[in-house]
Coordinates of C-alpha atoms in Angstrom, one line a residue:
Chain A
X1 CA 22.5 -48.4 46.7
X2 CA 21.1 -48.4 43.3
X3 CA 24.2 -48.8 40.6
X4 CA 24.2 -45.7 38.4
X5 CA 25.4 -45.5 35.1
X6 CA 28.8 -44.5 33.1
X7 CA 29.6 -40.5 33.4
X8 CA 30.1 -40.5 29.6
X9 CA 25.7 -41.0 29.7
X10 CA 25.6 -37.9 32.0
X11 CA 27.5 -35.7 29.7
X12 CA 25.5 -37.1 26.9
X13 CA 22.4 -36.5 28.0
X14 CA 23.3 -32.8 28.9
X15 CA 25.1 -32.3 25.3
X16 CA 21.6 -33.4 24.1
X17 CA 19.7 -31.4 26.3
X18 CA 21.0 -28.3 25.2
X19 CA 21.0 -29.1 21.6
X20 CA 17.8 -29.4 21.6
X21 CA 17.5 -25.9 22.6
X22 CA 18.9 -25.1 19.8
X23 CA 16.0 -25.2 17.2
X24 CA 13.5 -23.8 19.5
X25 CA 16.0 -20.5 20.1
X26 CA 16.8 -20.1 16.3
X27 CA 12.1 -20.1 15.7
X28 CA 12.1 -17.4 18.2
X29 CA 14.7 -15.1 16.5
X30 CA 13.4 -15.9 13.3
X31 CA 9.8 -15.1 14.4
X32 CA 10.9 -11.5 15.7
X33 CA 13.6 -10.4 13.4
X34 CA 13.1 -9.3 10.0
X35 CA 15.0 -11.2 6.9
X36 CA 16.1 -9.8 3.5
X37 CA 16.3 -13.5 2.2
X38 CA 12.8 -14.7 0.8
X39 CA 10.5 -17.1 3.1
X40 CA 11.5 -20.5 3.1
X41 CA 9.0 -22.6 0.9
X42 CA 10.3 -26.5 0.3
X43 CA 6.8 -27.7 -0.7
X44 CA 5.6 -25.7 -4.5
X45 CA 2.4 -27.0 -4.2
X46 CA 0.7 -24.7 -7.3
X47 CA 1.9 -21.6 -5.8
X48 CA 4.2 -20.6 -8.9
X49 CA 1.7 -21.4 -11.9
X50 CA 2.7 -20.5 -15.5
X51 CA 0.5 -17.4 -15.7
X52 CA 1.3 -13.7 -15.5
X53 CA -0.1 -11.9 -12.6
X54 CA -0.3 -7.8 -13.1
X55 CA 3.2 -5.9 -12.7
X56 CA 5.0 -9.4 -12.9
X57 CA 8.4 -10.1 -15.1
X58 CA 8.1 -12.1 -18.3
X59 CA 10.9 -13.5 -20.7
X60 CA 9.2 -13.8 -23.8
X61 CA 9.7 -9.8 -24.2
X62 CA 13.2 -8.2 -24.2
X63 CA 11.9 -5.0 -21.9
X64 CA 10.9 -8.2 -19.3
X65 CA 7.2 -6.8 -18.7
X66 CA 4.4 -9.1 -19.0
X67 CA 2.4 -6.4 -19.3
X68 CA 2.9 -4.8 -23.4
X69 CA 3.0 -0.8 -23.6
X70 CA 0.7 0.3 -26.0
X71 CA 1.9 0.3 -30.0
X72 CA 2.3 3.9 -30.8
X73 CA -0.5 5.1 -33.1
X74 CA -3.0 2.5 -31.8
X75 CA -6.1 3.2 -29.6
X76 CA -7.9 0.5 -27.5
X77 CA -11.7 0.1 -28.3
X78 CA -12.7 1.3 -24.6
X79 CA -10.6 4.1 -25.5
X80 CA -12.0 6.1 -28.5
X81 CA -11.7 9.9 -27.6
X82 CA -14.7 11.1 -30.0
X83 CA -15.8 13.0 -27.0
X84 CA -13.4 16.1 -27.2
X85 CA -15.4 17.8 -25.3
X86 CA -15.1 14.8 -22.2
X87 CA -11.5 14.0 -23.1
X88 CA -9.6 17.2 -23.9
X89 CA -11.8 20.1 -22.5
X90 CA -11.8 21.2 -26.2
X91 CA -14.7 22.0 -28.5
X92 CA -14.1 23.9 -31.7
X93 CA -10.5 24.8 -30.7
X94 CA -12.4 26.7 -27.7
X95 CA -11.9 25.8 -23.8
X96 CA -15.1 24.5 -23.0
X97 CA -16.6 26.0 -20.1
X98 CA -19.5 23.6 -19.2
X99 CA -18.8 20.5 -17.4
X100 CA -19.0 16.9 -19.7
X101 CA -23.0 16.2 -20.2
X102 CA -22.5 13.0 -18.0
X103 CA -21.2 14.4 -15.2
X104 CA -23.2 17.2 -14.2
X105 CA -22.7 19.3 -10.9
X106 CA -23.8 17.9 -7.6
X107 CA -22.8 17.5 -4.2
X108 CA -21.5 13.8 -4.4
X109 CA -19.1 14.7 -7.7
X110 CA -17.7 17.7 -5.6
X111 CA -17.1 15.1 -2.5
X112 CA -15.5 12.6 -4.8
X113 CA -13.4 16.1 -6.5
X114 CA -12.3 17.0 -3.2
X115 CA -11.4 13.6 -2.0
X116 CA -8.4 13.2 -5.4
X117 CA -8.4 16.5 -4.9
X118 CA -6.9 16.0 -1.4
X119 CA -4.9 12.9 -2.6
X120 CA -3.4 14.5 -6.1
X121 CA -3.0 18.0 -5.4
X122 CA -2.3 18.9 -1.9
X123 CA 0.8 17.7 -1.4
X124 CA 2.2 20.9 -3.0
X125 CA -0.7 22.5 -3.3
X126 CA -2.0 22.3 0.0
X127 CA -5.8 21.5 1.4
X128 CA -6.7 25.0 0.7
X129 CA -5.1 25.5 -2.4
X130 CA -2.7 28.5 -1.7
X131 CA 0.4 26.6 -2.9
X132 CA 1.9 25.5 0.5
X133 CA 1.7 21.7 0.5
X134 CA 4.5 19.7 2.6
X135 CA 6.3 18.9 -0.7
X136 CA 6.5 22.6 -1.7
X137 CA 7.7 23.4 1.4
X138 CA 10.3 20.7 2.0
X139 CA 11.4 22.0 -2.0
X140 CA 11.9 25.1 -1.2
X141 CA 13.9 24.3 1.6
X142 CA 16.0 22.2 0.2
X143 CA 16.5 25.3 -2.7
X144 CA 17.4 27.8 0.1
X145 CA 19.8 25.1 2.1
X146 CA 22.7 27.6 3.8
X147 CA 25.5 25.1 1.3
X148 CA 23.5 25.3 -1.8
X149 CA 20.8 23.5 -3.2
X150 CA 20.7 19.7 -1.5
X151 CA 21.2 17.5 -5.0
X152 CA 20.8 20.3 -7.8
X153 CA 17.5 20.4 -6.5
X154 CA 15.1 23.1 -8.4
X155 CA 11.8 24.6 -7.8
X156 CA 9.1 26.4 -8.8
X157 CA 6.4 27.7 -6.4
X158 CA 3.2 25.8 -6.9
X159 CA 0.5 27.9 -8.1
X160 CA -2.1 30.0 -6.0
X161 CA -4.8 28.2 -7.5
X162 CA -7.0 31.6 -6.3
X163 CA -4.8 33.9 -8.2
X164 CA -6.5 36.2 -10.9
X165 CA -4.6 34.4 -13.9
X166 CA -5.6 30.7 -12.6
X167 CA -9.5 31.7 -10.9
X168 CA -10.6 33.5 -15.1
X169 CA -9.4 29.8 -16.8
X170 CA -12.8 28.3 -18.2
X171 CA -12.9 24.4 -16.8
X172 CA -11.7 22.8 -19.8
X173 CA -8.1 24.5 -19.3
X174 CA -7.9 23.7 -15.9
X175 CA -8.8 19.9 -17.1
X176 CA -6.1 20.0 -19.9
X177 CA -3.5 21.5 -16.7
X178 CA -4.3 18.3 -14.5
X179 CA -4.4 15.7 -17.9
X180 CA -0.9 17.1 -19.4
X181 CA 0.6 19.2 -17.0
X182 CA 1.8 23.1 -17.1
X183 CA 5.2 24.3 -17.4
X184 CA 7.0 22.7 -14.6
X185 CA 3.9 20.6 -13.4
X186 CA 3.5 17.0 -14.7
X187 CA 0.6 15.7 -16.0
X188 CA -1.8 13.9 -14.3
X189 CA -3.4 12.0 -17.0
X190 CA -2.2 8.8 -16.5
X191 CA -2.8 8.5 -12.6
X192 CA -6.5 9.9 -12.5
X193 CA -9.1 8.5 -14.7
X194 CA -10.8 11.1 -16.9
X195 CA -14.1 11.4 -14.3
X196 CA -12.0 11.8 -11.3
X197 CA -10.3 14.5 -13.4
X198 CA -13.6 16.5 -14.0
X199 CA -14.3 15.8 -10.8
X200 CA -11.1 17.9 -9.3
X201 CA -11.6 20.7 -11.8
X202 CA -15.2 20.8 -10.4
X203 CA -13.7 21.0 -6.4
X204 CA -11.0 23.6 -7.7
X205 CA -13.9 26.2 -9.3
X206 CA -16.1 25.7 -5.9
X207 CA -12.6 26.4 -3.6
X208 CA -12.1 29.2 -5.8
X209 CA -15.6 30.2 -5.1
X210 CA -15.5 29.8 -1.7
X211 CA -12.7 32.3 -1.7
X212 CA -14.6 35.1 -3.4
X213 CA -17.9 34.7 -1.4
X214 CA -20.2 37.3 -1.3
X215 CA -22.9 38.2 1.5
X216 CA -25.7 37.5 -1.3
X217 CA -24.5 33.5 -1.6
X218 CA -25.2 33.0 1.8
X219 CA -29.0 31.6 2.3
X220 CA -30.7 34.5 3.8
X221 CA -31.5 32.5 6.5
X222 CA -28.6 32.1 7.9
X223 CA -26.6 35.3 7.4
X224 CA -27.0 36.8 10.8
X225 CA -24.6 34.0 11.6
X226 CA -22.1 35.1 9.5
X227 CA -22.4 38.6 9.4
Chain B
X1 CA 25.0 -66.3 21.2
X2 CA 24.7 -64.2 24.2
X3 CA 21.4 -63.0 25.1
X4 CA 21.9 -59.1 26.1
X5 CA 21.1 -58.0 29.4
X6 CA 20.5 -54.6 30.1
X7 CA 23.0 -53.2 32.6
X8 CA 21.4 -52.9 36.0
X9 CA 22.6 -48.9 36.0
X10 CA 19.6 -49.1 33.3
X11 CA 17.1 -48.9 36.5
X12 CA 18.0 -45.7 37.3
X13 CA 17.9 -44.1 33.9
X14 CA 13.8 -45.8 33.1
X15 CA 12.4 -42.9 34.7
X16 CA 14.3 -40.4 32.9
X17 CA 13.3 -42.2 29.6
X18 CA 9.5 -42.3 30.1
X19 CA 9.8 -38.7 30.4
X20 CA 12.1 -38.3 27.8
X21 CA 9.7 -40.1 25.5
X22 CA 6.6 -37.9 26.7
X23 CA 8.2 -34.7 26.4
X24 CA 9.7 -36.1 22.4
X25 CA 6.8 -35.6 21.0
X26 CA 5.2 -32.7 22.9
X27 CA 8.5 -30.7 21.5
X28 CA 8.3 -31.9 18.0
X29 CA 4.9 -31.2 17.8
X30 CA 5.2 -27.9 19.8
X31 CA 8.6 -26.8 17.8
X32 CA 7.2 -27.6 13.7
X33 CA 3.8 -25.8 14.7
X34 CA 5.9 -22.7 16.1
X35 CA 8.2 -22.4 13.4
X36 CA 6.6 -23.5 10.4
X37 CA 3.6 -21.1 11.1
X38 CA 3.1 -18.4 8.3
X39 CA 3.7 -16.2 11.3
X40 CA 7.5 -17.2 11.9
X41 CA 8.2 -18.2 7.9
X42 CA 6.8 -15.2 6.1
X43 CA 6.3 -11.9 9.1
X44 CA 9.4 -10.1 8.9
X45 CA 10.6 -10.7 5.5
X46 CA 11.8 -7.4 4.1
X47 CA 13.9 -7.5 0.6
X48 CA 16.0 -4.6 0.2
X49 CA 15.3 -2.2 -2.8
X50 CA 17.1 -1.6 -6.0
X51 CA 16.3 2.3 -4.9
X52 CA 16.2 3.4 -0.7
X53 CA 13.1 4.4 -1.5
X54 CA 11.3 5.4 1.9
X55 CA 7.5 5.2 3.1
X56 CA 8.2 6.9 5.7
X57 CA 9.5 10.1 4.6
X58 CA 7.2 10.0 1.6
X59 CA 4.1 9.0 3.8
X60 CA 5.0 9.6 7.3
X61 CA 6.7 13.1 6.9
X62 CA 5.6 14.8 3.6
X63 CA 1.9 13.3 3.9
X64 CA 1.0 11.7 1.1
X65 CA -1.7 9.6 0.7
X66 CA -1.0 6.0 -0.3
X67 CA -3.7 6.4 -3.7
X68 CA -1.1 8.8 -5.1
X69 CA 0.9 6.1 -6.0
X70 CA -0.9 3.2 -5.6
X71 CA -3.5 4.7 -8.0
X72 CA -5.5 1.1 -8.9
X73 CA -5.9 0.1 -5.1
X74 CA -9.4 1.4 -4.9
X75 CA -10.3 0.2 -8.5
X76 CA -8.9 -3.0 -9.2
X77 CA -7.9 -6.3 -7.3
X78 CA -4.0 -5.4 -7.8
X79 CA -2.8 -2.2 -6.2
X80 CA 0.0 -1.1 -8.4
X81 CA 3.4 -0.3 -7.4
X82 CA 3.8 3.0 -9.3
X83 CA 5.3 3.9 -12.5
X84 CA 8.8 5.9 -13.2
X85 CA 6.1 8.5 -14.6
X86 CA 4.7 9.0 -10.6
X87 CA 8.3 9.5 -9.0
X88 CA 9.4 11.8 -11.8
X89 CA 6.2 14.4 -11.2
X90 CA 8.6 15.3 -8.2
X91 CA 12.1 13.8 -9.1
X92 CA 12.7 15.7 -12.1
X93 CA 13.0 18.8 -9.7
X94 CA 13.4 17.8 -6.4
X95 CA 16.7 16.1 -5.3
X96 CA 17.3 15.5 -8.7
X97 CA 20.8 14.7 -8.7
X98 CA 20.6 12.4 -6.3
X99 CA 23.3 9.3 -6.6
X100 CA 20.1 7.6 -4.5
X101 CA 17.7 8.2 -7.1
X102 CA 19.9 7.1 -10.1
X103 CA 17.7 3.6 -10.9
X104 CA 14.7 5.8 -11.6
X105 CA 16.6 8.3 -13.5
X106 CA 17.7 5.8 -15.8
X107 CA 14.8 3.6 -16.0
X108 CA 12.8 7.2 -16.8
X109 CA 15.4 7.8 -19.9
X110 CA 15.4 3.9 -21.1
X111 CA 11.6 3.3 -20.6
X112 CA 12.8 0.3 -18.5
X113 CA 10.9 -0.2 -15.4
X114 CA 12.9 -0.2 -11.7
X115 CA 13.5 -3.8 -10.9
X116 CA 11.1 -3.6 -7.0
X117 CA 11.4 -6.8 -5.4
X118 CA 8.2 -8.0 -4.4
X119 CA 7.5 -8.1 -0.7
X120 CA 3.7 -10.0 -0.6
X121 CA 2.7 -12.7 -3.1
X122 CA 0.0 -14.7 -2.5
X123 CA 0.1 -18.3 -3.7
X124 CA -1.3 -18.0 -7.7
X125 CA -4.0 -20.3 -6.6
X126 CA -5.8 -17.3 -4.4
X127 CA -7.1 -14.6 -5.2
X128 CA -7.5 -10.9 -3.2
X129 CA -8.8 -8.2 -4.2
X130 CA -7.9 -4.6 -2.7
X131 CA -11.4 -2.4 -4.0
X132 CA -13.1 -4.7 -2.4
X133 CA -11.5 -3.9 1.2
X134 CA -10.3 -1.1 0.9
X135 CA -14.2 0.6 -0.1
X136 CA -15.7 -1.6 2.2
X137 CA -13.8 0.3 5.1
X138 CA -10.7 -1.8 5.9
X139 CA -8.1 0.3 6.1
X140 CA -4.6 -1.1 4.9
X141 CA -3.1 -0.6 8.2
X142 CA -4.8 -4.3 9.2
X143 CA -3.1 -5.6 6.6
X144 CA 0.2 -3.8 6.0
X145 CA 0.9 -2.7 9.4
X146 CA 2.5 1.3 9.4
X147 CA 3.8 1.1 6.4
X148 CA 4.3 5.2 6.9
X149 CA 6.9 4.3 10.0
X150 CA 8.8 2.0 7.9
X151 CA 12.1 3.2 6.0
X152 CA 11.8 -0.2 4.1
X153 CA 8.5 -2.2 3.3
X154 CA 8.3 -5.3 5.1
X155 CA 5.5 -8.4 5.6
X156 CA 3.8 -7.3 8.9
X157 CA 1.3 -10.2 8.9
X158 CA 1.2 -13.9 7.9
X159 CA -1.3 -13.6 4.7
X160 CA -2.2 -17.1 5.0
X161 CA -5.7 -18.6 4.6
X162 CA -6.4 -19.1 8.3
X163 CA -5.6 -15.1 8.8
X164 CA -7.9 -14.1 6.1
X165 CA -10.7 -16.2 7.9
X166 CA -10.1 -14.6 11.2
X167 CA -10.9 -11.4 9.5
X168 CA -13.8 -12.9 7.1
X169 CA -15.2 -14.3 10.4
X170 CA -15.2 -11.3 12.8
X171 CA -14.5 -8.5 10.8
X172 CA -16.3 -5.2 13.4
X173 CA -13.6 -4.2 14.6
X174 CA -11.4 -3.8 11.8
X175 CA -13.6 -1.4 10.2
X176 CA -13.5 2.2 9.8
X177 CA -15.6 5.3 7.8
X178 CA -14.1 5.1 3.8
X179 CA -12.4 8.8 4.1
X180 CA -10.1 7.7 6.5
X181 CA -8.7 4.5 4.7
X182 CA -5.5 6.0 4.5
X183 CA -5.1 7.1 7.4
X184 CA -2.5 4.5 9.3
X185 CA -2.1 6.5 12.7
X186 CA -5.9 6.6 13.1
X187 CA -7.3 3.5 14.8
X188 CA -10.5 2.3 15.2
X189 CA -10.4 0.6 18.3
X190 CA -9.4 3.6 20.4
X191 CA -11.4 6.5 18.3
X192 CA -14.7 4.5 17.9
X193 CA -17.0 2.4 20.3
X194 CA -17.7 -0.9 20.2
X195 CA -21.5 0.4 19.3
X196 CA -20.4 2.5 16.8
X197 CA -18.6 0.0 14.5
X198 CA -21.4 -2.3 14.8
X199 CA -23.1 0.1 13.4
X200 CA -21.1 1.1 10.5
X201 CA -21.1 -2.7 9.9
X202 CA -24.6 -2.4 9.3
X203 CA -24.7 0.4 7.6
X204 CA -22.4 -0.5 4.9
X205 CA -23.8 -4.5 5.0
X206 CA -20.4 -6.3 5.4
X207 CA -20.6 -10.0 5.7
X208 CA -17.7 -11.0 4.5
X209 CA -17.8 -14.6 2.6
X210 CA -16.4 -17.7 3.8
X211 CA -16.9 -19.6 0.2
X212 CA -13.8 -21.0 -0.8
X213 CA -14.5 -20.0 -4.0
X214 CA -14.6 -16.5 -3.2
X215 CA -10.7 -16.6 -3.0
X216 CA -10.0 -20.0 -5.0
X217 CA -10.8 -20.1 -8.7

């Protein structure tokens, strides 16, 4: 008979047996549960580096943004606006109502138009333009809730971009609507670069075209199809 | 002196000790590469937000695209987190009382910006760059996971070097046609063949680099 060792071993062994369990466990619920509490990151390496990063805090500036607003009154050199006719729709005091020299017509500026167009605009706009987008929906229920308006929430119908008072605008006031806004619209200078802007006013006059076909715009080819 | 003698109990226990000292290692080994992967440390990580601001009603129910707010990810390297400005096109009407919305009604009067808490920042010795993903047909679904399912944005994939590789390396079937970028709910894998995004690889040349100065500077 082999002699076997003291019971206090055996209860050892299984007190050790099962706290090693322990770390493996506490991996596997921290591999599929989510945390609010940062990653934890003992070795620095050069992964915090005394540089600023876009969008990242500073505490040289007492607003904390590495990033500086703009002075008032100043103008970047990229950013001249000589062009009035490019930047503001404007010529002479007059809405202009040629597109910018630079960006003339074609089919691959009315692609890019409808593409921010489908981005920037449908949401209460909708795809077609007619003023129903999700958001304008979801608005005016939230106006017409049975207990009142949800949060003193207002609205104001979005505009049938093919309404007679919208379709007569020459281009240059529907660019100066989408740069600054109208009434109870904001602005959308500062989210779409000035191209992608002429671009969308280019998309809105060919949906509003599309709207008002004739027969006679259809290639004579293929009007039996439509017809 | 006397010598020490092991006790002769000590015979029995010799076989459980060799394969207590095989398995030792095996398990610390097995354990440090399990939990100190990127996979374990960094997935899952999900800060809460000085406003309950939600993807998925925003994205998910009301259908916006992601560009509307992050307007730089198709032109720049950084894809901003947007401006008071943005959530005010629709905040200064809609819900506009809200006690929820009270950090970006006071950051829009102060000209402060709303303190988000940053969910993904790579190491300042890399460098990524979302235009030149996201226009070369990788949707941010590979990257982000359904960020239009989630109520609060959290890490849905490691974001370390080896997982940028495994992309870099075999990128086909992460690809997709640029006008549905976007899109999260679309996938690739089910809505396109195997032959099909080969050949958009092709057709828009991606061959991703491998050069590690490509991503270190």
């Amino acid at each position: 008979m082999m002699q076997m060792p003291p019971k206090i071993f055996f209860y050892l062994g299984i007190v050790a047996a099962c706290a090693a369990l322990i770390p493996p466990v506490l991996a596997v619920q921290s591999r599929n549960t989510t945390s609010e509490k940062p990653p934890l990151h003992p070795f620095l390496d050069m992964d915090v580096q005394p540089k600023f990063k876009p969008q990242t805090e500073s505490v040289l500036f007492a607003d904390g943004r590495s990033a500086r607003p703009q002075p008032a009154g100043t103008v970047a050199r990229d950013e001249a606006m000589e062009d009035t006719h490019r930047n503001f729709g404007v010529v002479d005091g007059q809405w202009v109502t040629t597109m910018p020299r630079d960006l003339p017509v074609s089919m691959d500026l009315l692609r890019r138009g409808q593409a921010r167009f489908n981005i920037y605009c449908t949401a209460c706009h909708g795809y077609a333009g007619e003023g129903n987008g999700t958001v304008n929906r979801r608005a005016l229920e939230l106006v017409t809730n049975a207990s009142g308006p949800v949060n003193g929430t207002v609205w104001v119908q979005a505009k049938n971009i093919h309404d007679p008072t919208v379709t007569v605008q020459p281009v240059g006031q529907l660019f100066n609507t989408v740069t600054h806004g109208i009434r109870n619209m904001a602005g959308y200078g500062t989210q779409i670069p000035t191209d992608d802007r002429w671009a969308i006013v280019a998309y809105v006059k060919a949906l509003q075209r599309s709207f008002d076909a004739q027969l006679q715009d259809v290639p004579p080819d293929q009007r039996s199809k439509v017809q | 002196m006397s010598r020490f003698l092991f006790p002769r109990w000590s015979n029995a226990v010799l076989p459980l000790v060799a394969v207590g000292g095989a398995i030792a290692p095996l398990y610390i080994v097995f354990l440090i590469a399990y939990a100190w992967s990127p996979k374990t440390i960094e997935v899952g990580y999900k800060p809460a937000q000085p406003v309950p601001y939600s993807h998925a009603l925003h994205v998910g129910q009301l259908g916006l695209d992601c560009r509307y707010c992050h307007t730089t990810v198709d032109r720049a390297a950084h894809a901003s987190v947007p401006a008071t400005q943005t959530c005010m096109n629709c905040h200064t009407q809609v819900q506009k009382d809200s006690p929820r919305l009270k950090p970006v009604r006071e950051s829009y009067e102060s000209g402060r910006s709303v303190l988000w808490t940053r969910v993904h920042d790579l190491p300042d010795y890399s460098y990524f760059d979302h235009s030149a993903h996201v226009n070369r047909g990788v949707s941010c679904v590979e990257c982000h996971g359904r960020i239009d399912q989630m109520e609060v944005v959290q890490k849905a994939a490691p974001m370390s070097m080896g997982w940028c590789l495994e992309c870099h390396r075999n990128p086909t079937d992460n690809l997709r046609p640029l006008d549905r970028i976007t899109q999260l709910s679309w996938d690739q894998r089910t809505e396109m063949t195997a032959e099909e995004r080969e050949a958009l690889k092709k057709l828009y040349h991606i061959n991703p680099s491998e050069n590690c100065s490509t991503c270190h500077r």
